[in-house]
Every structure is written in structure tokens, then in C-alpha cells.
XYZ file of C-alpha atoms in Angstrom:
707
model
C -66.060 53.346 6.338
C -66.862 50.155 3.766
C -70.479 51.226 3.294
C -68.888 54.622 1.546
C -65.945 52.562 -0.458
C -68.771 50.257 -0.931
C -70.926 52.777 -2.508
C -68.496 54.314 -4.976
C -67.533 51.575 -5.964
C -71.347 51.501 -7.056
C -70.935 54.792 -8.418
C -67.485 53.391 -10.682
C -69.581 50.527 -11.965
C -73.484 52.340 -13.381
C -70.381 54.827 -14.681
C -69.090 52.612 -16.975
C -72.777 50.883 -17.058
C -73.334 54.314 -18.237
C -70.791 54.595 -20.846
C -71.809 51.172 -23.165
C -75.441 52.061 -23.452
C -74.057 54.344 -26.670
C -71.594 52.063 -27.962
C -72.956 50.419 -31.395
C -75.917 53.456 -32.000
C -74.202 55.713 -32.498
C -71.165 56.273 -34.534
C -70.623 60.238 -34.747
C -69.260 62.970 -31.999
C -70.632 60.035 -29.789
C -68.274 61.880 -27.166
C -70.069 64.080 -26.632
C -73.630 62.287 -25.912
C -74.746 62.538 -22.664
C -74.328 58.821 -21.739
C -71.066 58.845 -22.684
C -70.644 62.402 -20.082
C -72.495 61.581 -17.486
C -70.730 57.564 -17.448
C -66.806 59.484 -17.039
C -68.839 61.946 -14.372
C -69.911 58.898 -11.660
C -66.385 57.202 -12.657
C -64.289 60.045 -12.005
C -66.752 61.184 -8.517
C -66.428 57.527 -7.595
C -62.572 57.236 -8.189
C -62.122 60.734 -6.381
C -64.204 59.701 -3.869
C -62.711 56.432 -3.058
C -58.968 58.168 -3.279
C -60.227 60.062 0.084
C -61.137 57.983 2.387
C -57.165 56.793 2.699
C -54.994 57.420 5.099
C -52.206 59.357 2.168
C -52.211 62.782 2.634
C -51.121 63.440 -1.136
C -53.930 60.184 -2.309
C -56.088 62.260 -0.906
C -55.081 65.668 -2.534
C -56.503 63.500 -5.744
C -58.818 63.841 -5.231
C -59.545 66.961 -6.075
C -59.096 66.842 -10.200
C -61.660 64.129 -9.717
C -64.109 66.373 -8.638
C -63.359 68.968 -10.787
C -63.695 66.172 -13.681
C -67.454 65.079 -12.339
C -68.472 68.599 -11.870
C -67.386 69.403 -15.247
C -69.016 66.091 -16.841
C -71.540 66.749 -15.861
C -71.986 70.736 -16.665
C -71.826 69.165 -20.071
C -74.385 66.468 -19.700
C -77.041 69.104 -19.070
C -75.208 71.462 -22.382
C -75.604 67.887 -24.089
C -79.641 68.272 -23.199
C -79.645 71.379 -24.159
C -78.180 71.077 -27.375
C -80.904 68.151 -28.246
C -83.584 70.488 -28.177
C -82.014 73.845 -29.989
C -79.194 75.147 -31.051
C -77.256 75.932 -27.940
C -74.609 78.548 -28.132
C -71.631 76.938 -28.086
C -69.748 79.782 -26.714
C -72.124 79.282 -23.185
C -70.983 76.070 -23.093
C -67.320 76.685 -23.073
C -68.174 79.576 -20.881
C -70.035 77.945 -17.851
C -67.083 74.495 -18.111
C -64.141 77.985 -18.107
C -65.730 79.336 -14.956
C -66.521 76.327 -12.957
C -63.175 75.674 -13.428
C -61.145 78.832 -12.149
C -63.232 78.859 -9.874
C -63.023 75.785 -8.004
C -59.726 75.938 -9.388
C -59.514 79.774 -7.189
C -61.302 77.194 -4.166
C -58.625 74.560 -3.998
C -55.696 77.472 -4.833
C -56.778 79.325 -1.072
C -57.569 76.069 0.833
C -53.911 74.333 0.355
C -52.807 77.806 0.926
C -54.922 78.717 4.360
C -55.043 74.568 5.849
C -52.287 72.443 4.806
C -52.699 70.041 6.627
C -56.630 68.829 5.442
C -56.774 66.844 2.464
C -60.388 67.154 2.091
C -62.055 68.996 -0.071
C -63.567 72.356 0.822
C -67.144 72.496 1.149
C -67.505 75.381 -1.224
C -66.586 73.396 -3.892
C -69.491 70.727 -3.000
C -72.169 74.023 -2.601
C -71.339 75.333 -6.162
C -70.940 72.707 -7.768
C -74.240 71.978 -6.729
C -75.500 75.179 -7.490
C -73.981 75.391 -11.549
C -74.868 72.285 -11.616
C -78.408 72.946 -10.594
C -78.671 76.232 -13.139
C -78.783 75.034 -16.273
C -80.969 71.374 -15.511
C -83.508 73.930 -14.246
C -83.431 76.202 -17.475
C -83.704 73.051 -19.423
C -86.455 71.053 -17.799
C -88.971 74.389 -18.061
C -88.226 74.130 -21.534
C -91.840 74.002 -23.117
C -93.329 73.512 -26.887
C -95.916 71.892 -28.868
C -94.697 68.150 -29.510
C -96.574 65.118 -30.622
C -95.675 61.820 -31.228
C -92.187 60.054 -30.924
C -91.024 64.662 -30.355
C -93.473 63.703 -27.386
C -92.078 60.488 -26.273
C -88.228 62.190 -26.445
C -89.377 65.205 -24.200
C -90.376 63.173 -21.640
C -87.245 61.288 -21.631
C -85.626 64.481 -21.779
C -87.098 65.260 -18.576
C -87.047 62.178 -16.527
C -83.498 62.086 -17.463
C -82.860 65.579 -16.062
C -85.355 65.020 -12.444
C -82.897 62.432 -12.349
C -79.142 64.028 -13.361
C -80.592 66.888 -9.961
C -81.637 64.457 -7.414
C -77.511 63.558 -7.869
C -76.416 67.144 -8.169
C -78.757 67.942 -4.296
C -77.144 64.088 -3.439
C -73.165 65.864 -3.883
C -74.207 68.841 -2.127
C -76.104 67.787 1.150
C -72.125 66.060 1.415
C -70.523 68.539 4.019
C -73.745 68.800 6.127
C -75.623 64.705 6.353
C -74.047 62.616 9.050
C -72.719 59.492 6.874
C -75.972 56.550 6.759
C -77.190 60.122 5.838
C -75.460 60.325 2.402
C -75.142 56.473 2.255
C -79.135 55.877 1.815
C -79.314 59.937 -0.843
C -76.278 58.486 -2.983
C -77.544 55.068 -3.102
C -80.642 56.215 -4.260
C -79.765 58.708 -7.146
C -77.235 55.988 -8.328
C -81.140 53.930 -8.894
C -82.504 57.404 -10.457
C -80.148 57.112 -12.912
C -79.760 53.470 -13.883
C -83.804 53.894 -14.156
C -83.417 57.364 -16.476
C -81.247 55.980 -18.142
C -82.150 52.042 -18.569
C -86.027 54.517 -20.252
C -84.177 57.017 -22.252
C -81.658 55.219 -25.020
C -82.676 57.048 -27.867
C -81.846 60.254 -26.849
C -80.468 62.089 -29.958
C -79.219 65.354 -30.929
C -80.453 66.215 -33.398
C -83.201 68.562 -33.154
C -86.031 68.430 -34.053
C -88.260 69.933 -37.333
C -90.297 72.617 -36.525
C -91.177 75.524 -38.379
C -88.507 78.735 -38.092
C -90.627 81.395 -36.002
C -91.428 78.795 -33.915
C -87.910 77.668 -33.194
C -87.313 80.988 -32.764
C -89.745 81.362 -29.787
C -88.519 78.728 -28.196
C -85.560 79.279 -28.289
C -86.013 82.777 -26.778
C -87.745 82.135 -23.318
C -84.880 79.503 -23.700
C -82.745 83.057 -23.535
C -84.370 84.728 -21.847
C -84.287 82.042 -18.495
C -80.611 80.454 -19.077
C -80.067 85.019 -18.193
C -82.387 84.857 -15.300
C -80.888 82.239 -14.493
C -77.881 83.202 -14.258
C -78.976 86.264 -12.409
C -80.101 84.908 -9.447
C -76.196 82.734 -9.358
C -74.694 86.094 -8.996
C -77.378 87.235 -6.086
C -76.747 83.775 -3.978
C -72.760 84.266 -4.251
C -73.030 88.544 -3.779
C -76.255 87.637 -0.250
C -73.569 84.616 0.828
C -70.514 87.461 0.845
C -72.449 89.246 2.837
C -75.291 87.667 4.518
C -72.229 84.948 5.305
C -69.317 86.450 7.380
C -67.676 83.107 8.305
C -67.438 81.756 4.748
C -63.477 80.648 5.090
C -61.524 82.770 2.704
C -61.168 80.097 0.169
C -65.444 80.038 0.038
C -65.390 83.643 -0.204
C -62.247 84.284 -3.358
C -65.008 81.475 -5.233
C -67.429 83.501 -5.206
C -65.879 86.240 -6.523
C -63.753 84.669 -8.917
C -67.608 83.151 -9.923
C -69.683 86.927 -9.654
C -66.760 88.275 -12.353
C -67.441 85.346 -14.626
C -71.324 85.551 -13.953
C -71.860 89.545 -14.616
C -69.825 89.140 -18.054
C -72.325 85.742 -18.773
C -75.410 87.577 -17.901
C -73.576 90.268 -20.316
C -72.872 88.016 -23.010
C -76.541 87.454 -22.739
C -78.689 89.590 -22.742
C -76.762 90.205 -25.903
C -77.387 87.479 -27.996
C -80.828 87.698 -26.336
C -81.311 91.226 -28.380
C -79.777 89.841 -31.499
C -82.340 86.616 -31.248
C -85.471 89.170 -30.796
C -84.494 90.781 -34.138
C -84.292 87.015 -35.530
C -87.965 87.318 -34.765
C -88.749 90.039 -35.579
C -87.503 89.272 -39.012
C -88.929 86.315 -39.069
C -92.688 87.210 -37.976
C -91.673 89.923 -41.604
C -91.737 87.204 -43.740
C -94.398 85.123 -41.633
C -96.448 88.518 -42.077
C -95.421 88.794 -45.927
C -96.324 84.731 -46.837
C -99.372 85.240 -44.655
C -100.259 88.253 -47.540
C -99.654 86.315 -50.394
C -101.096 83.122 -48.962
C -104.680 85.234 -48.866
C -104.080 86.723 -52.457
C -103.209 83.278 -53.213
C -106.396 82.091 -51.209
C -108.976 84.954 -52.625
C -107.194 83.627 -56.313
C -108.751 79.971 -55.460
C -111.885 81.382 -54.084
C -111.955 83.772 -57.061
C -111.062 80.233 -59.505
C -113.545 78.190 -57.925
C -115.872 80.108 -58.142
C -115.974 80.162 -61.597
C -115.441 75.867 -61.559
C -118.989 76.414 -59.485
C -121.053 78.977 -61.949
C -119.780 76.017 -64.856
C -120.720 72.710 -63.414
C -123.951 72.855 -63.164
C -124.002 73.681 -67.402
C -121.230 70.321 -66.516
C -123.987 68.754 -64.609
C -126.468 69.709 -68.188
C -124.258 68.495 -70.498
C -123.876 65.024 -67.921
C -127.360 64.150 -68.462
C -127.351 64.397 -71.646
C -124.360 62.341 -71.988
C -125.637 59.458 -70.565
C -129.252 59.717 -72.232
C -127.989 59.079 -75.309
C -126.340 56.881 -74.093
C -128.689 55.042 -73.451
C -131.094 54.852 -76.014
C -130.817 52.795 -78.754
C -128.812 54.314 -81.010
C -128.312 53.111 -85.483
C -127.408 54.419 -88.804
C -131.325 55.434 -89.400
C -132.038 57.485 -85.811
C -127.606 58.367 -85.584
C -127.770 61.695 -87.635
C -131.052 62.841 -85.022
C -129.054 62.479 -82.073
C -125.864 64.254 -82.862
C -128.660 67.478 -83.519
C -129.546 66.834 -80.583
C -126.522 66.403 -78.663
C -124.806 69.833 -80.361
C -128.075 71.602 -79.524
C -127.968 70.891 -75.386
C -124.137 71.944 -75.967
C -125.271 75.496 -77.647
C -127.933 75.982 -74.995
C -125.737 75.378 -72.286
C -122.422 76.963 -72.595
C -123.430 80.912 -72.453
C -120.280 82.361 -73.454
C -120.772 80.366 -76.491
C -121.822 81.840 -79.998
C -120.972 79.426 -82.687
C -120.566 75.590 -82.852
C -120.950 72.939 -85.613
C -120.277 69.261 -85.380
C -118.653 66.995 -88.983
C -118.381 62.969 -89.131
C -116.081 64.101 -92.566
C -113.371 61.909 -94.481
C -109.274 61.332 -94.924
C -109.651 63.584 -97.379
C -111.681 66.293 -95.277
C -115.071 65.519 -97.033
C -117.373 66.346 -94.866
C -120.552 62.837 -94.696
C -123.210 64.865 -92.430
C -122.689 68.359 -90.406
C -124.795 70.257 -87.024
C -124.263 73.633 -87.278
C -125.593 75.527 -84.288
C -125.193 79.948 -84.548
C -122.552 82.150 -86.162
C -120.166 81.965 -86.672
C -118.722 85.914 -85.852
C -114.648 86.595 -85.679
C -113.999 89.541 -83.812
C -111.502 90.348 -80.699
C -112.721 89.348 -78.256
C -113.814 86.052 -79.869
C -111.857 82.681 -79.478
C -112.097 79.856 -81.852
C -112.124 76.018 -80.326
C -110.515 73.207 -83.619
C -110.630 70.283 -82.158
C -110.520 67.456 -83.679
C -110.826 62.821 -82.871
C -110.515 59.807 -84.447
C -113.873 57.120 -84.538
C -111.754 54.081 -86.969
C -108.238 54.413 -88.283
C -108.954 52.168 -91.602
C -112.414 52.707 -91.736
C -113.802 55.631 -93.689
C -117.733 56.460 -95.318
C -121.080 57.672 -94.245
C -122.016 54.731 -91.548
C -118.747 54.817 -89.830
C -116.837 57.764 -90.197
C -112.883 58.548 -90.126
C -113.017 61.612 -88.384
C -115.469 63.959 -85.367
C -114.231 67.328 -86.255
C -115.780 70.191 -84.097
C -115.813 74.227 -83.952
C -116.345 76.375 -81.505
C -116.311 80.359 -81.223
C -116.083 81.659 -77.565
C -115.924 84.180 -76.063
C -112.524 84.912 -73.733
C -112.778 84.795 -71.083
C -110.280 83.106 -67.781
C -107.755 81.247 -68.564
C -109.363 78.157 -65.862
C -113.400 78.365 -67.962
C -111.561 78.364 -71.000
C -109.395 75.140 -70.064
C -112.490 74.035 -69.017
C -114.800 74.760 -71.754
C -111.793 72.788 -73.952
C -112.823 69.572 -72.251
C -116.406 69.978 -72.984
C -115.928 70.576 -75.976
C -113.786 67.066 -75.849
C -116.571 65.538 -74.050
C -119.004 65.909 -77.177
C -116.609 65.042 -78.794
C -116.234 61.289 -77.406
C -119.896 61.242 -77.113
C -120.339 61.414 -80.961
C -117.779 59.081 -81.567
C -119.173 56.232 -78.993
C -122.184 56.968 -80.735
C -120.480 55.826 -84.771
C -118.546 53.475 -83.371
C -122.058 51.279 -80.910
C -123.775 51.734 -84.812
C -121.232 50.106 -85.900
C -120.921 47.577 -82.620
C -124.827 46.994 -83.709
C -124.536 46.369 -86.989
C -121.536 44.215 -86.856
C -123.710 41.863 -83.603
C -126.338 41.705 -86.171
C -124.761 39.990 -88.769
C -123.404 38.280 -86.864
C -126.105 37.095 -85.308
C -127.567 36.665 -88.830
C -124.001 34.423 -89.621
C -124.664 32.517 -86.978
C -127.900 31.473 -87.956
C -126.152 30.786 -91.997
C -123.153 29.287 -90.577
C -125.754 26.574 -87.887
C -127.914 26.007 -90.824
C -125.276 24.823 -93.248
C -123.780 22.644 -90.206
C -127.139 21.446 -90.486
C -126.951 21.505 -93.857
C -123.646 18.946 -93.825
C -124.988 17.303 -90.866
C -127.990 15.340 -93.195
C -125.709 14.864 -96.221
C -123.253 12.875 -94.031
C -124.238 8.996 -94.272
C -126.295 9.206 -89.854
C -127.352 5.519 -90.282
C -125.660 2.335 -90.629
C -125.096 0.803 -94.102
C -126.252 -3.526 -93.444
C -125.468 -5.745 -96.254
C -125.516 -9.561 -96.710
C -121.048 -10.307 -95.078
C -120.670 -5.964 -94.606
C -121.466 -2.894 -92.954
C -119.807 0.524 -92.735
C -120.546 3.206 -89.994
C -119.696 6.611 -90.356
C -118.076 9.061 -88.035
C -118.115 12.854 -88.647
C -115.922 15.392 -86.253
C -116.279 18.781 -88.567
C -113.287 21.568 -87.231
C -115.592 24.496 -86.600
C -119.211 24.137 -87.191
C -118.777 22.675 -91.519
C -116.422 20.628 -92.521
C -114.142 19.659 -95.637
C -114.585 16.452 -95.145
C -116.895 14.186 -97.748
C -117.662 10.890 -96.092
C -120.626 9.016 -98.367
C -121.566 5.230 -99.178
C -123.629 4.669 -102.074
C -125.364 2.192 -103.652
C -124.043 1.701 -106.795
C -126.820 -1.379 -107.649
C -126.938 -5.470 -106.086
C -123.052 -6.409 -106.817
C -121.147 -3.120 -106.088
C -121.243 -0.364 -103.314
C -118.873 2.012 -103.391
C -117.208 4.276 -100.506
C -115.398 7.445 -100.729
C -113.820 9.333 -97.944
C -112.073 13.223 -98.820
C -110.658 15.653 -97.517
C -111.355 19.482 -99.509
C -107.410 21.819 -98.567
C -108.615 24.459 -95.897
C -111.080 24.386 -93.455
C -114.735 26.247 -93.073
C -117.222 27.366 -95.636
C -115.678 26.947 -98.319
C -113.982 23.621 -98.075
C -116.827 22.098 -97.309
C -119.273 24.130 -100.331
C -116.321 22.518 -102.238
C -117.080 18.748 -100.017
C -120.938 19.821 -100.598
C -119.948 19.594 -104.575
C -118.731 16.095 -104.381
C -121.293 14.569 -103.836
C -122.760 15.870 -106.747
C -120.399 14.546 -109.038
C -119.255 11.436 -107.742
C -123.512 10.740 -108.211
C -123.039 11.954 -111.403
C -120.324 10.168 -112.017
C -121.138 7.361 -111.209
C -124.022 6.294 -113.276
C -121.341 5.614 -116.097
C -117.056 4.647 -113.987
C -118.067 1.452 -111.267
C -113.848 1.475 -110.884
C -112.288 3.708 -108.337
C -109.696 4.711 -110.797
C -112.254 5.660 -113.345
C -113.714 7.402 -111.485
C -111.056 9.259 -108.978
C -109.684 10.624 -113.420
C -113.625 11.680 -114.149
C -113.905 13.492 -110.840
C -110.428 14.822 -111.621
C -111.190 16.324 -114.720
C -115.382 17.458 -113.977
C -113.533 19.609 -110.517
C -109.753 20.134 -111.903
C -111.306 24.230 -113.283
C -113.182 24.920 -110.300
C -110.870 23.683 -108.119
C -106.873 25.484 -109.988
C -109.908 28.625 -109.439
C -109.573 28.790 -105.501
C -106.296 27.218 -105.075
C -107.466 24.374 -103.654
C -107.155 20.738 -104.129
C -108.630 17.141 -102.592
C -107.501 13.842 -101.573
C -109.580 11.027 -101.739
C -109.661 7.278 -101.105
C -112.373 5.478 -103.088
C -113.490 2.281 -101.838
C -116.301 0.769 -104.434
C -117.263 -3.121 -102.862
C -117.594 -6.502 -105.131
C -120.027 -8.680 -103.918
C -120.234 -11.249 -106.167
C -116.322 -11.733 -105.708
C -116.327 -10.639 -101.870
C -113.286 -7.747 -102.837
C -112.641 -4.744 -102.905
C -111.191 -2.497 -105.060
C -109.319 0.659 -104.505
C -107.409 3.453 -105.705
C -106.456 7.034 -103.639
C -105.831 10.529 -104.807
C -103.063 11.803 -102.527
C -105.320 10.738 -99.340
C -103.294 8.472 -96.227
C -103.535 4.889 -96.355
C -106.714 2.964 -94.880
C -105.848 0.295 -92.144
C -106.696 -3.250 -92.645
C -107.331 -5.070 -88.909
C -108.091 -9.314 -89.748
C -106.404 -12.016 -87.242
C -104.127 -12.219 -89.573
C -102.496 -8.876 -91.080
C -102.811 -5.827 -89.665
C -101.486 -3.371 -90.860
C -100.989 0.162 -93.157
C -102.441 -0.619 -96.917
C -99.925 0.311 -99.020
C -102.380 1.381 -101.848
C -100.409 2.906 -104.469
C -100.355 6.576 -104.449
C -101.828 8.961 -106.805
C -101.695 13.114 -106.400
C -104.157 14.856 -105.256
C -107.481 15.786 -106.852
C -107.476 19.588 -108.492
C -103.584 20.020 -108.674
C -103.578 18.175 -112.829
C -105.682 17.914 -115.580
C -104.669 14.710 -116.833
C -104.188 13.193 -113.325
C -103.771 8.896 -113.169
C -104.727 6.530 -110.964
C -103.477 3.259 -109.400
C -106.415 0.379 -109.243
C -105.784 -1.970 -106.527
C -107.584 -5.259 -105.823
C -108.314 -6.937 -102.284
C -110.119 -10.071 -101.551
C -111.489 -10.305 -98.347
C -110.806 -13.758 -97.235
C -111.336 -13.802 -93.975
C -113.191 -11.478 -91.221
C -112.202 -7.803 -89.567
C -112.003 -4.066 -90.666
C -111.151 -1.444 -92.563
C -111.002 2.050 -91.673
C -110.859 4.618 -94.514
C -110.212 7.880 -92.745
C -108.653 11.646 -93.392
C -105.333 12.849 -91.666
C -108.099 14.867 -89.229
C -107.794 11.567 -87.384
C -103.918 11.291 -86.406
C -103.321 15.088 -86.555
C -105.992 15.542 -83.401
C -104.670 15.636 -79.518
C -102.092 18.297 -77.826
C -98.155 16.604 -78.046
C -99.000 14.325 -75.469
C -101.250 13.166 -76.804
C -100.299 13.133 -79.659
C -101.527 9.987 -81.510
C -100.001 8.774 -84.828
C -100.501 6.209 -86.823
C -98.751 2.681 -86.077
C -100.389 3.984 -82.723
C -104.037 3.561 -83.682
C -102.922 0.428 -84.894
C -101.869 -0.713 -82.187
C -104.939 0.492 -79.558
C -107.845 -0.904 -83.027
C -105.496 -3.967 -83.206
C -106.318 -4.380 -79.042
C -109.767 -3.728 -79.158
C -110.696 -6.399 -82.310
C -108.263 -8.774 -79.604
C -110.566 -8.499 -77.464
C -114.483 -8.823 -78.783
C -113.045 -10.123 -81.991
C -115.689 -12.409 -80.639
C -118.337 -10.237 -80.352
C -118.951 -9.897 -83.879
C -122.278 -7.801 -83.518
C -120.906 -5.447 -81.258
C -116.994 -4.895 -82.655
C -117.547 -1.809 -84.716
C -119.156 0.408 -81.791
C -116.508 0.296 -79.674
C -114.409 1.226 -82.094
C -116.418 4.299 -82.415
C -116.612 4.252 -79.257
C -112.849 4.568 -79.003
C -112.320 6.578 -81.653
C -114.750 9.411 -79.770
C -113.348 9.207 -76.588
C -109.471 10.067 -78.376
C -111.175 12.942 -80.521
C -112.340 14.634 -76.974
C -108.791 13.573 -75.966
C -106.898 16.257 -77.363
C -107.448 19.639 -78.856
C -108.840 19.019 -82.335
C -107.074 20.617 -85.147
C -109.026 19.217 -89.300
C -112.158 18.141 -90.294
C -111.867 13.894 -88.785
C -114.119 11.654 -90.718
C -114.183 8.085 -90.826
C -115.198 5.489 -92.364
C -115.835 2.361 -90.423
C -115.875 -1.050 -93.075
C -116.709 -4.789 -90.766
C -116.613 -7.204 -93.682
C -116.442 -11.631 -92.907
C -115.138 -13.794 -94.029
C -115.410 -14.931 -97.791
C -119.078 -18.559 -97.310
C -119.563 -16.434 -94.458
C -123.275 -14.429 -93.380
C -123.566 -13.208 -90.063
C -125.701 -9.780 -91.999
C -128.806 -9.683 -93.292
C -129.274 -8.501 -96.493
C -129.987 -4.988 -96.711
C -130.180 -1.757 -98.752
C -128.841 1.871 -98.195
C -131.460 4.409 -96.059
């Protein structure tokens, strides 16, 4: 008794565990899920059998409704599994459930009327209940079908669960006929099998697998056929029991008659549904046959089109080969027309239906620069005309680089597919000719670019020759230049000229703009300066005469020149300076480290009557003078920007550090300028004239002339 009570309690716990498996997994029709239904069935089975252990008669009678629920819920769970693979008819679920309930009710009523002293379940309920459940279990387990992947995995889960359910059903059937120990062992085995099946099948769904209609109907037809056969087996078994076993109690006989009645009706309805399903299957097969016929027609049409495509394939390959051969050739303006003639001849000979082909290079006003023509124009029925045009260049329009390439062709009409392919061939011809024209232009541009680069290199070398590279060394002064153009050539002019034994002229100028135009003007300044110095040595007069000499040319080109002229007087050991809109020079000595506050004047070429002020700077102590263009202080990225005061500070530190090394001071200054120029991002021409001088009466440099 204790072990049986423990088994029934275990069944109730397992039922609760199985029910909780679906919570959180499904939100729609959770009550019709196989786990939920079998969980309730186990719960009611364990509860009913626990009540049957009671010694109170009315408590024992309660186990009968519990038994009803157990068999009903397990029957519904098997129908739920059938719904998972096929759209199982709902009326069968309702009918089978009603049949089970009515049969059990009839057995119980007759049992109670005939056997008032016993409250236990009638033996026939175990037998009929098991048979009622085994019929749909066997039918569902025998279901076959083609599936793969996830569908195959779900089908295996279904079969495992059906097998476990069948084991439990057999266990309920043998309860009246085996001893207590055997019942307990069979119960433990069946419960363990159910736990394992539900644990391995957590994801069983009720959505049927997607498959073609005809395959689904065929599977359903086989299922309905097996279902009808199994119900007929049930009827035969019921009739055999009635006729072959006369010792069956009255409650069992009455229950069997009820089962036979409902089963007969069920067989009739199933056969009717089977016939309807056969008609649906035949209609589906007819539709499938029509689809196959249509598919065959489409396949034949596709084969015909493919044959045509294959016929054009060879021509297309020849055309591609011809195009690639032309691409490999070196094409120039002199040979381009000949190459176009060859391409037109190739296309005309390879396209069978082509009767006329004309390709022309045209201007924007439809003027023909060149054309290649093959065949004769024929305008009659059965001839289709192609006209295509492609743009070569959006802005240029000449015989060398036309605006358009135009194609006109007459082709014998054929099917639409072949017509579209031939049109693509013509478009390919247009693209090839356009590429030829563009290749010629690009090659011409490359030649021009290489010529221009060589010219610029020559201009760079010439300008570099005009910039003084040798250091100027006098008795108490020496000078050196630093020059870095922004492009190949620059618009800065830097020079020092020995006028006579007493005077030496230093000039730094900056022409507005960059590149070759500015460099040409800078070269002109050199000649003009030397001409002016023949008559004037005062810096202010030099600027005035240069302005008068260059004003007309500068005004025509809308440019101007900033300039700083410095004349060194060796006799007085002083500097005479005058500037025309140019940056003020840096003056660095032991006691003065400043920007010389020279009066400014407007740049050359801005006014024909400009005048400039002359200022004198005696060289009383040794130091440096830096004359520069604005590219020095404007070079560098924003974070490395060097303003004039920053340069003044850094150069002062160099002078303090290396001032005693008089011979090496200029070298350190020049090195520093180059380092800072390379660090930054140059945005303008940069020129610096470094003048190192000694104090009056001090002679540390040997006498020398300009090389």
C-alpha cells in the first residue's frame, strides 16, 4: 500500500512538472499542448488511484471521474500530436472524446446498479480505455513522410513521445491482471519513459511543416486510411469479445455495445471524409499536371531562346576578342580612324542579320568629323532600325575629341531576345570607339604633361641658377640665401649685388601669386634691378625707378611686387634700407633684438607715382639681419604656426647659444630655418637673406668679392 501510494504521488508530481514545461514557451492555445494535456492526465490518474486506496466507499467512487479525465486528456494529447503533423479534423477529436466518455459512463452506471458493494473501477474500463488510446497512438506512430533538418528532428521527438505514451497506456491496461509488485515496477518504468520523452522534446510545436499541397494531401490520405482501418479493428475486437467471451460482466457488455455503435458511426464518417480527400487529391494532381505542362512549355521556350543565345555567343566572343585586340594596340590620333574602320568591319561581318552599319564622330551641332560605313540602307518591311549615341566628352568638341559617337544600323527583324542582344552589341561598339577617343586624348595629355614637367624642371634649374648659392663675404659682413619655392618655380626674388668697393646691394622681393607666371616676373626683376643700379644706389630711388619701369607690365597682369632693398655702405659700416610693402626685417644684436620699424610704402605696380622712405641703420655692434618673404612666417600647420615674434624669440636663443662661435652662427641659423620649414606644411614661396655683420672697426672676415 505504501509503495503504491508513493508511486501515485510520484505520478502527480511528474504531471505537475510536465505541465510547467510549456509555461513561457507558448502563449496561444497552451491548453491544447501535448505536455499540458498529459500533465493533467498524470495528475488526475495519481489522484484517482490515491482516492481508490481509501477505505471509505464514497471516496473510492470519486476515483471513477478521475479515471474519466485521465483517459480523456491522454486521448486529447494524442490528437494534439496528430495536429502537429497534419490538419487533423476537429470533429474526430470531439467524436472520439464523446465516445470515450459515453462508453465509460455506461460502464460505470451499469456497474453501480449491478455491484453496489464495490467502489473500485470496473475491469472493462481499463481494457477499453487502453484500446481507445492505443488506436490513435498506433495510427500516429505509423505516419510517414519526407523531411529533413529541423522537421526530421521534430518527427523523431513525436515518435519518442508516442512510444512513451503507449507504454503508459499498456501499464494502465494490465493493472487488474498483475500483482502489486509488478504494477509498481511497470508504473515506475512508464513514468521514467514519459519524463525522458518530455525532457528531450521541449520544442514540439503545433504548426504543420511547410510542404507542397499534393504531398500534404497524399500523406493525409494515407493517414485517414490507416485511421479508418484502426477503428474497424476496434469494432472487430469489440464484436469478438462480445461473441467469444460470454463471461464478460453486464457493465462490460453494455460498454462494448456503446463502443460498437459509436465506432460504426465513426467509420462511416471517416470513409466519407476519405472519399472527399481522394477527390481533393485528384484535383491537386490535375492542377499539378497542368503546372507541369505549362512548365514544359516554358522550358521549351527557354531552350529555344538558349539556342539563339548560344548561336550569338560565338559572334559575341569574336567581337570581344576584336575589342581586346584593339585595346592592346597603341592608338594615336593618326591611327584612330583606321582602328575605327577595322572595328566597324568586324562588327558588320560577325552579325548575320546586319544589312547596314554606320558609325560617325559628331559635334554638338551634328557636324560629322569622321564616319565609317558598311552595307546599304534598306527601308522595307522586316527591317528594324537601331540608332544609338554616346557622349565622348562633356566639354570638348573637336575632330580629335568629338562630343558624340553615333551609330545607325539596319537589322533583319527577329525575335525580341535576339534584338536586345544585338542592341547590346551595338552599345559595346559605341563604348569601344569612345574609349579609343579617350585613350588618344589621355595619351596626348600624358605627352603634354611630360613635356610640361620637363619644361618646369628646366625652369626650376634656370631659376635655381639665378638664386645666389655662394656665400658673400666682405671685410666686416657676410651674407647667405635660403630659397624654397612652393611649386617647381616660385615668385620670390633674392639677390645680393656688389655695386662697387663701397656699396653692396641686398634685395628680397615677392611677386603676388605662385608658379610659372610669378617666376617669369621674378626673373624680370633681376634684369630691371641691375639696370637701375647703374644709375641709382639709394634704396628709395631704386624702388621708385623700379616701380616706374615695371608698372605698365604689372598693371596689365594685375599683379604687384613687395620688395625690401638694403644697401651696405662699407665705408660708414651702415645699412641703408627702404621697403615697398614688404615684411620688416629682423635685427638681432647683443642689445637689440627687434623687428626694424621701417616706414612702409605700397608694393610696386599699385601706383605709378609711389615714393619710398630711406632709413639708415649704423652697425655699431655685431649681429644678424634677416630679410625674408612672408612665406617664412606663414608656413606650417596651425599647431606649428610661427609668427614673427616666435621667430624672433627662437633666433635670439640661437644667437645667445652660438654667438661666441662667430664663424658657425650663420650655419646654425640656416639649419634652424630649414628644420622649421620642413616641419610645417608650406603654403607659399619662402626666401630668407641672412646677413651677419661685425661691429665698427672689427674685422673678422676676409675681403672677398661676389663670385
